[in-house]
Structure formats: C-alpha cells, structure tokens
Amino acid sequence: MKSIVVSDFWETDYDDIRAIATFGLDGKQFSQVIVSVDEKEINNVLGTEWGESESGAVKNAIASVVAKDFDKYLCFPKISKCSPLLQDIYNTVKETEATICHITDDDWENYYADKYTNKDIQQLKSEIKLYDLENIITIDDGDYKIIGWGDLETLFNDDIALEKEREEEMFI
C-alpha cells in the first residue's frame, strides 16, 4: 500500500507550493522529497484557493497531486550517496529562505577551502553530469565559484533528514 505524508508546505515566488513529502510503501517510509506543485493544481483539488483552506486540507491536496508521480519518487537519488560538497550545496539551498547557494571565491577561501579540495570540485562536476544538474548547479560563473539554484532541493531523496526524523521519533 502506497502512502504520502506531507509534513510542511510553503509558497514560493515562482507560483508553486513546495512541501516536504514522505513516501511510504507497505507501512515503511522510504523517501523524503521536497516536492513542487503548481498552485492551480492544489486549488483544483481543493475547489477553492489554497490560502483559504485549512492546513490539513492543503496537505492532503498536495499528497493527492504528487500521488500521480509516486513511482518517479522511487527513483530519486539518495542525497546520502552524494559527495559531501554536493550535500553541503543541497542543504544550503534547502535551508535558506531564498533557496539558493551562492559561494564566491572569497567564501570558498574563508569557509570551504579547509574542508574541500580541487578533487572535490572535480567530483562535483562529475555529479553534475551524472544527475543532469547542468542548469541547477554552475561552477565558476562570473563572481561565483559555485551557484546552486532552488530546484536542487526538489531532485533528491533526503534520506538523511528521513533518518534523523526516525531517530527523533525513537526518543519521543
């Protein structure tokens, strides 16, 4: 039996609603993804404007909309299998209000150079090709050493966050 639990949602500046959705199969959670859903689709399911609806109804509507792509989420790569640098970029995009990661050359020297090497940059370049992220992560783009754009947060199974949630539930 398939299940989708939406734990949080928010509006973006791009006419979509993003949500944290946890996907399960036969009672076991296997994927946590930040999904992007068009506002119009949510409104169609609700029969009204999503902003005028109760939080629970909006969460259910989001789950209903993403359910049609359930199998797609089975195939999302796990962020835990990615390089630490890609994980860092992903987490920055995910955690910032602007959903973007800008790393200037100065930022790199001040905050990243002690942790990452040129080998890590090469690995990131390989992952960009592997995961088809050429339009999502750019390297050496003008004043920036690395830019991670907002859609990055919607392309991975955040199995690290899912595992943290499971651990927290064990202590509640």
mmCIF file with all atom_site columns, C-alpha atoms in Angstrom, residues 5-171:
data_model
loop_
_atom_site.group_PDB
_atom_site.id
_atom_site.type_symbol
_atom_site.label_atom_id
_atom_site.label_alt_id
_atom_site.label_comp_id
_atom_site.label_asym_id
_atom_site.label_entity_id
_atom_site.label_seq_id
_atom_site.pdbx_PDB_ins_code
_atom_site.Cartn_x
_atom_site.Cartn_y
_atom_site.Cartn_z
_atom_site.occupancy
_atom_site.B_iso_or_equiv
_atom_site.pdbx_formal_charge
_atom_site.auth_seq_id
_atom_site.auth_comp_id
_atom_site.auth_asym_id
_atom_site.auth_atom_id
_atom_site.pdbx_PDB_model_num
ATOM 1   C CA . VAL A 1 5   ? 2.520   12.208 4.280   1.00 0.00 ? 5   VAL A CA 1
ATOM 2   C CA . VAL A 1 6   ? 3.009   15.936 3.798   1.00 0.00 ? 6   VAL A CA 1
ATOM 3   C CA . SER A 1 7   ? 4.547   17.417 6.932   1.00 0.00 ? 7   SER A CA 1
ATOM 4   C CA . ASP A 1 8   ? 5.047   21.036 5.869   1.00 0.00 ? 8   ASP A CA 1
ATOM 5   C CA . PHE A 1 9   ? 4.358   23.309 2.907   1.00 0.00 ? 9   PHE A CA 1
ATOM 6   C CA . TRP A 1 10  ? 5.146   26.863 1.837   1.00 0.00 ? 10  TRP A CA 1
ATOM 7   C CA . GLU A 1 11  ? 4.587   29.240 -1.048  1.00 0.00 ? 11  GLU A CA 1
ATOM 8   C CA . THR A 1 12  ? 7.490   30.274 -3.270  1.00 0.00 ? 12  THR A CA 1
ATOM 9   C CA . ASP A 1 13  ? 7.975   33.297 -5.500  1.00 0.00 ? 13  ASP A CA 1
ATOM 10  C CA . TYR A 1 14  ? 7.507   31.085 -8.576  1.00 0.00 ? 14  TYR A CA 1
ATOM 11  C CA . ASP A 1 15  ? 3.770   30.320 -8.397  1.00 0.00 ? 15  ASP A CA 1
ATOM 12  C CA . ASP A 1 16  ? 4.334   26.926 -6.878  1.00 0.00 ? 16  ASP A CA 1
ATOM 13  C CA . ILE A 1 17  ? 3.862   25.371 -3.498  1.00 0.00 ? 17  ILE A CA 1
ATOM 14  C CA . ARG A 1 18  ? 6.753   23.383 -2.067  1.00 0.00 ? 18  ARG A CA 1
ATOM 15  C CA . ALA A 1 19  ? 6.207   20.710 0.523   1.00 0.00 ? 19  ALA A CA 1
ATOM 16  C CA . ILE A 1 20  ? 8.100   18.097 2.468   1.00 0.00 ? 20  ILE A CA 1
ATOM 17  C CA . ALA A 1 21  ? 6.551   14.805 1.439   1.00 0.00 ? 21  ALA A CA 1
ATOM 18  C CA . THR A 1 22  ? 7.427   11.432 2.901   1.00 0.00 ? 22  THR A CA 1
ATOM 19  C CA . PHE A 1 23  ? 6.657   8.453  0.699   1.00 0.00 ? 23  PHE A CA 1
ATOM 20  C CA . GLY A 1 24  ? 5.989   5.012  2.065   1.00 0.00 ? 24  GLY A CA 1
ATOM 21  C CA . LEU A 1 25  ? 5.249   1.561  0.788   1.00 0.00 ? 25  LEU A CA 1
ATOM 22  C CA . ASP A 1 26  ? 3.605   -1.198 2.812   1.00 0.00 ? 26  ASP A CA 1
ATOM 23  C CA . GLY A 1 27  ? 3.962   0.763  6.036   1.00 0.00 ? 27  GLY A CA 1
ATOM 24  C CA . LYS A 1 28  ? 7.637   1.606  5.586   1.00 0.00 ? 28  LYS A CA 1
ATOM 25  C CA . GLN A 1 29  ? 8.833   5.110  4.800   1.00 0.00 ? 29  GLN A CA 1
ATOM 26  C CA . PHE A 1 30  ? 11.424  5.096  2.030   1.00 0.00 ? 30  PHE A CA 1
ATOM 27  C CA . SER A 1 31  ? 11.753  8.609  0.659   1.00 0.00 ? 31  SER A CA 1
ATOM 28  C CA . GLN A 1 32  ? 11.527  12.202 1.793   1.00 0.00 ? 32  GLN A CA 1
ATOM 29  C CA . VAL A 1 33  ? 11.400  14.743 -1.011  1.00 0.00 ? 33  VAL A CA 1
ATOM 30  C CA . ILE A 1 34  ? 10.699  18.428 -1.275  1.00 0.00 ? 34  ILE A CA 1
ATOM 31  C CA . VAL A 1 35  ? 8.025   18.431 -3.936  1.00 0.00 ? 35  VAL A CA 1
ATOM 32  C CA . SER A 1 36  ? 6.980   21.349 -6.112  1.00 0.00 ? 36  SER A CA 1
ATOM 33  C CA . VAL A 1 37  ? 3.308   21.598 -7.020  1.00 0.00 ? 37  VAL A CA 1
ATOM 34  C CA . ASP A 1 38  ? 1.576   24.215 -9.156  1.00 0.00 ? 38  ASP A CA 1
ATOM 35  C CA . GLU A 1 39  ? -0.829  26.362 -7.120  1.00 0.00 ? 39  GLU A CA 1
ATOM 36  C CA . LYS A 1 40  ? -3.556  25.809 -9.724  1.00 0.00 ? 40  LYS A CA 1
ATOM 37  C CA . GLU A 1 41  ? -3.402  22.039 -9.238  1.00 0.00 ? 41  GLU A CA 1
ATOM 38  C CA . ILE A 1 42  ? -3.820  22.462 -5.474  1.00 0.00 ? 42  ILE A CA 1
ATOM 39  C CA . ASN A 1 43  ? -6.748  24.839 -5.999  1.00 0.00 ? 43  ASN A CA 1
ATOM 40  C CA . ASN A 1 44  ? -8.400  22.374 -8.398  1.00 0.00 ? 44  ASN A CA 1
ATOM 41  C CA . VAL A 1 45  ? -8.220  19.573 -5.832  1.00 0.00 ? 45  VAL A CA 1
ATOM 42  C CA . LEU A 1 46  ? -9.483  21.848 -3.047  1.00 0.00 ? 46  LEU A CA 1
ATOM 43  C CA . GLY A 1 47  ? -12.160 23.537 -5.127  1.00 0.00 ? 47  GLY A CA 1
ATOM 44  C CA . THR A 1 48  ? -11.030 26.869 -3.682  1.00 0.00 ? 48  THR A CA 1
ATOM 45  C CA . GLU A 1 49  ? -7.904  28.980 -3.194  1.00 0.00 ? 49  GLU A CA 1
ATOM 46  C CA . TRP A 1 50  ? -5.337  27.022 -1.191  1.00 0.00 ? 50  TRP A CA 1
ATOM 47  C CA . GLY A 1 51  ? -4.655  30.026 1.071   1.00 0.00 ? 51  GLY A CA 1
ATOM 48  C CA . GLU A 1 52  ? -8.267  29.962 2.240   1.00 0.00 ? 52  GLU A CA 1
ATOM 49  C CA . SER A 1 53  ? -8.126  26.295 3.236   1.00 0.00 ? 53  SER A CA 1
ATOM 50  C CA . GLU A 1 54  ? -7.201  24.544 6.454   1.00 0.00 ? 54  GLU A CA 1
ATOM 51  C CA . SER A 1 55  ? -3.603  23.322 6.677   1.00 0.00 ? 55  SER A CA 1
ATOM 52  C CA . GLY A 1 56  ? -4.674  19.675 6.800   1.00 0.00 ? 56  GLY A CA 1
ATOM 53  C CA . ALA A 1 57  ? -6.765  20.045 3.653   1.00 0.00 ? 57  ALA A CA 1
ATOM 54  C CA . VAL A 1 58  ? -3.848  21.663 1.808   1.00 0.00 ? 58  VAL A CA 1
ATOM 55  C CA . LYS A 1 59  ? -1.505  18.859 2.906   1.00 0.00 ? 59  LYS A CA 1
ATOM 56  C CA . ASN A 1 60  ? -3.998  16.262 1.675   1.00 0.00 ? 60  ASN A CA 1
ATOM 57  C CA . ALA A 1 61  ? -4.391  18.114 -1.637  1.00 0.00 ? 61  ALA A CA 1
ATOM 58  C CA . ILE A 1 62  ? -0.616  18.205 -2.117  1.00 0.00 ? 62  ILE A CA 1
ATOM 59  C CA . ALA A 1 63  ? -0.411  14.479 -1.372  1.00 0.00 ? 63  ALA A CA 1
ATOM 60  C CA . SER A 1 64  ? -3.179  13.853 -3.892  1.00 0.00 ? 64  SER A CA 1
ATOM 61  C CA . VAL A 1 65  ? -1.401  15.848 -6.602  1.00 0.00 ? 65  VAL A CA 1
ATOM 62  C CA . VAL A 1 66  ? 2.017   14.210 -6.100  1.00 0.00 ? 66  VAL A CA 1
ATOM 63  C CA . ALA A 1 67  ? 0.489   10.725 -5.864  1.00 0.00 ? 67  ALA A CA 1
ATOM 64  C CA . LYS A 1 68  ? 0.294   10.516 -9.657  1.00 0.00 ? 68  LYS A CA 1
ATOM 65  C CA . ASP A 1 69  ? 4.122   10.647 -9.747  1.00 0.00 ? 69  ASP A CA 1
ATOM 66  C CA . PHE A 1 70  ? 4.621   8.256  -6.840  1.00 0.00 ? 70  PHE A CA 1
ATOM 67  C CA . ASP A 1 71  ? 6.797   5.845  -8.829  1.00 0.00 ? 71  ASP A CA 1
ATOM 68  C CA . LYS A 1 72  ? 9.020   8.714  -10.002 1.00 0.00 ? 72  LYS A CA 1
ATOM 69  C CA . TYR A 1 73  ? 9.975   9.381  -6.382  1.00 0.00 ? 73  TYR A CA 1
ATOM 70  C CA . LEU A 1 74  ? 11.073  5.752  -6.026  1.00 0.00 ? 74  LEU A CA 1
ATOM 71  C CA . CYS A 1 75  ? 13.905  6.533  -8.456  1.00 0.00 ? 75  CYS A CA 1
ATOM 72  C CA . PHE A 1 76  ? 15.194  9.748  -6.884  1.00 0.00 ? 76  PHE A CA 1
ATOM 73  C CA . PRO A 1 77  ? 18.869  9.506  -5.925  1.00 0.00 ? 77  PRO A CA 1
ATOM 74  C CA . LYS A 1 78  ? 19.620  9.472  -2.225  1.00 0.00 ? 78  LYS A CA 1
ATOM 75  C CA . ILE A 1 79  ? 21.449  12.559 -1.029  1.00 0.00 ? 79  ILE A CA 1
ATOM 76  C CA . SER A 1 80  ? 23.477  10.367 1.355   1.00 0.00 ? 80  SER A CA 1
ATOM 77  C CA . LYS A 1 81  ? 25.115  8.725  -1.666  1.00 0.00 ? 81  LYS A CA 1
ATOM 78  C CA . CYS A 1 82  ? 26.325  12.098 -2.990  1.00 0.00 ? 82  CYS A CA 1
ATOM 79  C CA . SER A 1 83  ? 29.614  13.806 -2.243  1.00 0.00 ? 83  SER A CA 1
ATOM 80  C CA . PRO A 1 84  ? 29.887  15.916 0.912   1.00 0.00 ? 84  PRO A CA 1
ATOM 81  C CA . LEU A 1 85  ? 30.231  19.051 -1.250  1.00 0.00 ? 85  LEU A CA 1
ATOM 82  C CA . LEU A 1 86  ? 27.005  18.327 -3.136  1.00 0.00 ? 86  LEU A CA 1
ATOM 83  C CA . GLN A 1 87  ? 25.310  17.579 0.197   1.00 0.00 ? 87  GLN A CA 1
ATOM 84  C CA . ASP A 1 88  ? 26.535  20.945 1.512   1.00 0.00 ? 88  ASP A CA 1
ATOM 85  C CA . ILE A 1 89  ? 25.166  22.791 -1.518  1.00 0.00 ? 89  ILE A CA 1
ATOM 86  C CA . TYR A 1 90  ? 21.873  20.872 -1.317  1.00 0.00 ? 90  TYR A CA 1
ATOM 87  C CA . ASN A 1 91  ? 21.477  21.664 2.389   1.00 0.00 ? 91  ASN A CA 1
ATOM 88  C CA . THR A 1 92  ? 22.240  25.348 1.857   1.00 0.00 ? 92  THR A CA 1
ATOM 89  C CA . VAL A 1 93  ? 19.627  25.569 -0.898  1.00 0.00 ? 93  VAL A CA 1
ATOM 90  C CA . LYS A 1 94  ? 17.146  23.686 1.262   1.00 0.00 ? 94  LYS A CA 1
ATOM 91  C CA . GLU A 1 95  ? 17.735  25.709 4.418   1.00 0.00 ? 95  GLU A CA 1
ATOM 92  C CA . THR A 1 96  ? 17.931  29.261 3.057   1.00 0.00 ? 96  THR A CA 1
ATOM 93  C CA . GLU A 1 97  ? 14.818  31.315 2.578   1.00 0.00 ? 97  GLU A CA 1
ATOM 94  C CA . ALA A 1 98  ? 15.997  32.332 -0.902  1.00 0.00 ? 98  ALA A CA 1
ATOM 95  C CA . THR A 1 99  ? 16.524  28.645 -1.874  1.00 0.00 ? 99  THR A CA 1
ATOM 96  C CA . ILE A 1 100 ? 19.863  29.373 -3.456  1.00 0.00 ? 100 ILE A CA 1
ATOM 97  C CA . CYS A 1 101 ? 23.508  28.727 -2.628  1.00 0.00 ? 101 CYS A CA 1
ATOM 98  C CA . HIS A 1 102 ? 25.990  31.393 -3.731  1.00 0.00 ? 102 HIS A CA 1
ATOM 99  C CA . ILE A 1 103 ? 29.635  30.642 -2.992  1.00 0.00 ? 103 ILE A CA 1
ATOM 100 C CA . THR A 1 104 ? 32.015  33.407 -4.047  1.00 0.00 ? 104 THR A CA 1
ATOM 101 C CA . ASP A 1 105 ? 35.758  32.885 -4.389  1.00 0.00 ? 105 ASP A CA 1
ATOM 102 C CA . ASP A 1 106 ? 36.155  34.680 -1.047  1.00 0.00 ? 106 ASP A CA 1
ATOM 103 C CA . ASP A 1 107 ? 33.516  32.443 0.559   1.00 0.00 ? 107 ASP A CA 1
ATOM 104 C CA . TRP A 1 108 ? 35.352  29.426 -0.796  1.00 0.00 ? 108 TRP A CA 1
ATOM 105 C CA . GLU A 1 109 ? 38.644  30.564 0.721   1.00 0.00 ? 109 GLU A CA 1
ATOM 106 C CA . ASN A 1 110 ? 37.082  31.551 4.054   1.00 0.00 ? 110 ASN A CA 1
ATOM 107 C CA . TYR A 1 111 ? 34.615  28.717 4.642   1.00 0.00 ? 111 TYR A CA 1
ATOM 108 C CA . TYR A 1 112 ? 35.199  25.824 2.262   1.00 0.00 ? 112 TYR A CA 1
ATOM 109 C CA . ALA A 1 113 ? 38.881  25.580 1.287   1.00 0.00 ? 113 ALA A CA 1
ATOM 110 C CA . ASP A 1 114 ? 39.845  23.904 4.583   1.00 0.00 ? 114 ASP A CA 1
ATOM 111 C CA . LYS A 1 115 ? 37.177  21.265 4.070   1.00 0.00 ? 115 LYS A CA 1
ATOM 112 C CA . TYR A 1 116 ? 37.243  20.684 0.297   1.00 0.00 ? 116 TYR A CA 1
ATOM 113 C CA . THR A 1 117 ? 39.930  20.333 -2.352  1.00 0.00 ? 117 THR A CA 1
ATOM 114 C CA . ASN A 1 118 ? 40.116  20.560 -6.123  1.00 0.00 ? 118 ASN A CA 1
ATOM 115 C CA . LYS A 1 119 ? 39.381  16.819 -6.138  1.00 0.00 ? 119 LYS A CA 1
ATOM 116 C CA . ASP A 1 120 ? 36.019  17.608 -4.511  1.00 0.00 ? 120 ASP A CA 1
ATOM 117 C CA . ILE A 1 121 ? 35.266  20.172 -7.215  1.00 0.00 ? 121 ILE A CA 1
ATOM 118 C CA . GLN A 1 122 ? 36.062  17.542 -9.861  1.00 0.00 ? 122 GLN A CA 1
ATOM 119 C CA . GLN A 1 123 ? 33.766  15.063 -8.131  1.00 0.00 ? 123 GLN A CA 1
ATOM 120 C CA . LEU A 1 124 ? 31.036  17.717 -8.036  1.00 0.00 ? 124 LEU A CA 1
ATOM 121 C CA . LYS A 1 125 ? 31.469  18.274 -11.778 1.00 0.00 ? 125 LYS A CA 1
ATOM 122 C CA . SER A 1 126 ? 31.031  14.534 -12.315 1.00 0.00 ? 126 SER A CA 1
ATOM 123 C CA . GLU A 1 127 ? 27.878  14.501 -10.193 1.00 0.00 ? 127 GLU A CA 1
ATOM 124 C CA . ILE A 1 128 ? 26.505  17.475 -12.111 1.00 0.00 ? 128 ILE A CA 1
ATOM 125 C CA . LYS A 1 129 ? 26.749  15.382 -15.271 1.00 0.00 ? 129 LYS A CA 1
ATOM 126 C CA . LEU A 1 130 ? 25.557  12.163 -13.617 1.00 0.00 ? 130 LEU A CA 1
ATOM 127 C CA . TYR A 1 131 ? 22.421  13.739 -12.161 1.00 0.00 ? 131 TYR A CA 1
ATOM 128 C CA . ASP A 1 132 ? 21.821  16.128 -15.096 1.00 0.00 ? 132 ASP A CA 1
ATOM 129 C CA . LEU A 1 133 ? 22.262  19.236 -12.934 1.00 0.00 ? 133 LEU A CA 1
ATOM 130 C CA . GLU A 1 134 ? 23.898  21.481 -15.545 1.00 0.00 ? 134 GLU A CA 1
ATOM 131 C CA . ASN A 1 135 ? 21.084  24.042 -15.222 1.00 0.00 ? 135 ASN A CA 1
ATOM 132 C CA . ILE A 1 136 ? 20.854  23.650 -11.449 1.00 0.00 ? 136 ILE A CA 1
ATOM 133 C CA . ILE A 1 137 ? 24.489  23.937 -10.283 1.00 0.00 ? 137 ILE A CA 1
ATOM 134 C CA . THR A 1 138 ? 27.013  26.160 -12.001 1.00 0.00 ? 138 THR A CA 1
ATOM 135 C CA . ILE A 1 139 ? 30.731  26.379 -11.337 1.00 0.00 ? 139 ILE A CA 1
ATOM 136 C CA . ASP A 1 140 ? 32.957  29.413 -11.973 1.00 0.00 ? 140 ASP A CA 1
ATOM 137 C CA . ASP A 1 141 ? 30.033  31.543 -13.096 1.00 0.00 ? 141 ASP A CA 1
ATOM 138 C CA . GLY A 1 142 ? 31.203  35.168 -13.045 1.00 0.00 ? 142 GLY A CA 1
ATOM 139 C CA . ASP A 1 143 ? 31.734  36.291 -9.465  1.00 0.00 ? 143 ASP A CA 1
ATOM 140 C CA . TYR A 1 144 ? 30.725  32.918 -8.050  1.00 0.00 ? 144 TYR A CA 1
ATOM 141 C CA . LYS A 1 145 ? 32.744  29.768 -7.638  1.00 0.00 ? 145 LYS A CA 1
ATOM 142 C CA . ILE A 1 146 ? 29.548  27.722 -7.194  1.00 0.00 ? 146 ILE A CA 1
ATOM 143 C CA . ILE A 1 147 ? 25.861  28.516 -7.511  1.00 0.00 ? 147 ILE A CA 1
ATOM 144 C CA . GLY A 1 148 ? 23.190  26.030 -6.517  1.00 0.00 ? 148 GLY A CA 1
ATOM 145 C CA . TRP A 1 149 ? 19.725  27.027 -7.718  1.00 0.00 ? 149 TRP A CA 1
ATOM 146 C CA . GLY A 1 150 ? 16.422  26.392 -5.937  1.00 0.00 ? 150 GLY A CA 1
ATOM 147 C CA . ASP A 1 151 ? 15.210  23.399 -7.913  1.00 0.00 ? 151 ASP A CA 1
ATOM 148 C CA . LEU A 1 152 ? 18.120  21.400 -6.482  1.00 0.00 ? 152 LEU A CA 1
ATOM 149 C CA . GLU A 1 153 ? 16.073  20.794 -3.347  1.00 0.00 ? 153 GLU A CA 1
ATOM 150 C CA . THR A 1 154 ? 13.396  19.006 -5.405  1.00 0.00 ? 154 THR A CA 1
ATOM 151 C CA . LEU A 1 155 ? 15.672  16.466 -7.091  1.00 0.00 ? 155 LEU A CA 1
ATOM 152 C CA . PHE A 1 156 ? 16.865  14.188 -4.294  1.00 0.00 ? 156 PHE A CA 1
ATOM 153 C CA . ASN A 1 157 ? 15.543  11.767 -1.715  1.00 0.00 ? 157 ASN A CA 1
ATOM 154 C CA . ASP A 1 158 ? 16.663  13.409 1.512   1.00 0.00 ? 158 ASP A CA 1
ATOM 155 C CA . ASP A 1 159 ? 17.241  10.087 3.230   1.00 0.00 ? 159 ASP A CA 1
ATOM 156 C CA . ILE A 1 160 ? 19.499  11.844 5.772   1.00 0.00 ? 160 ILE A CA 1
ATOM 157 C CA . ALA A 1 161 ? 16.602  14.007 7.022   1.00 0.00 ? 161 ALA A CA 1
ATOM 158 C CA . LEU A 1 162 ? 14.296  10.985 6.984   1.00 0.00 ? 162 LEU A CA 1
ATOM 159 C CA . GLU A 1 163 ? 16.736  9.011  9.138   1.00 0.00 ? 163 GLU A CA 1
ATOM 160 C CA . LYS A 1 164 ? 17.042  11.932 11.590  1.00 0.00 ? 164 LYS A CA 1
ATOM 161 C CA . GLU A 1 165 ? 13.259  12.033 11.901  1.00 0.00 ? 165 GLU A CA 1
ATOM 162 C CA . ARG A 1 166 ? 13.166  8.306  12.645  1.00 0.00 ? 166 ARG A CA 1
ATOM 163 C CA . GLU A 1 167 ? 15.832  8.720  15.322  1.00 0.00 ? 167 GLU A CA 1
ATOM 164 C CA . GLU A 1 168 ? 13.959  11.640 16.893  1.00 0.00 ? 168 GLU A CA 1
ATOM 165 C CA . GLU A 1 169 ? 10.724  9.621  16.955  1.00 0.00 ? 169 GLU A CA 1
ATOM 166 C CA . MET A 1 170 ? 12.519  6.875  18.873  1.00 0.00 ? 170 MET A CA 1
ATOM 167 C CA . PHE A 1 171 ? 13.257  9.316  21.700  1.00 0.00 ? 171 PHE A CA 1
#
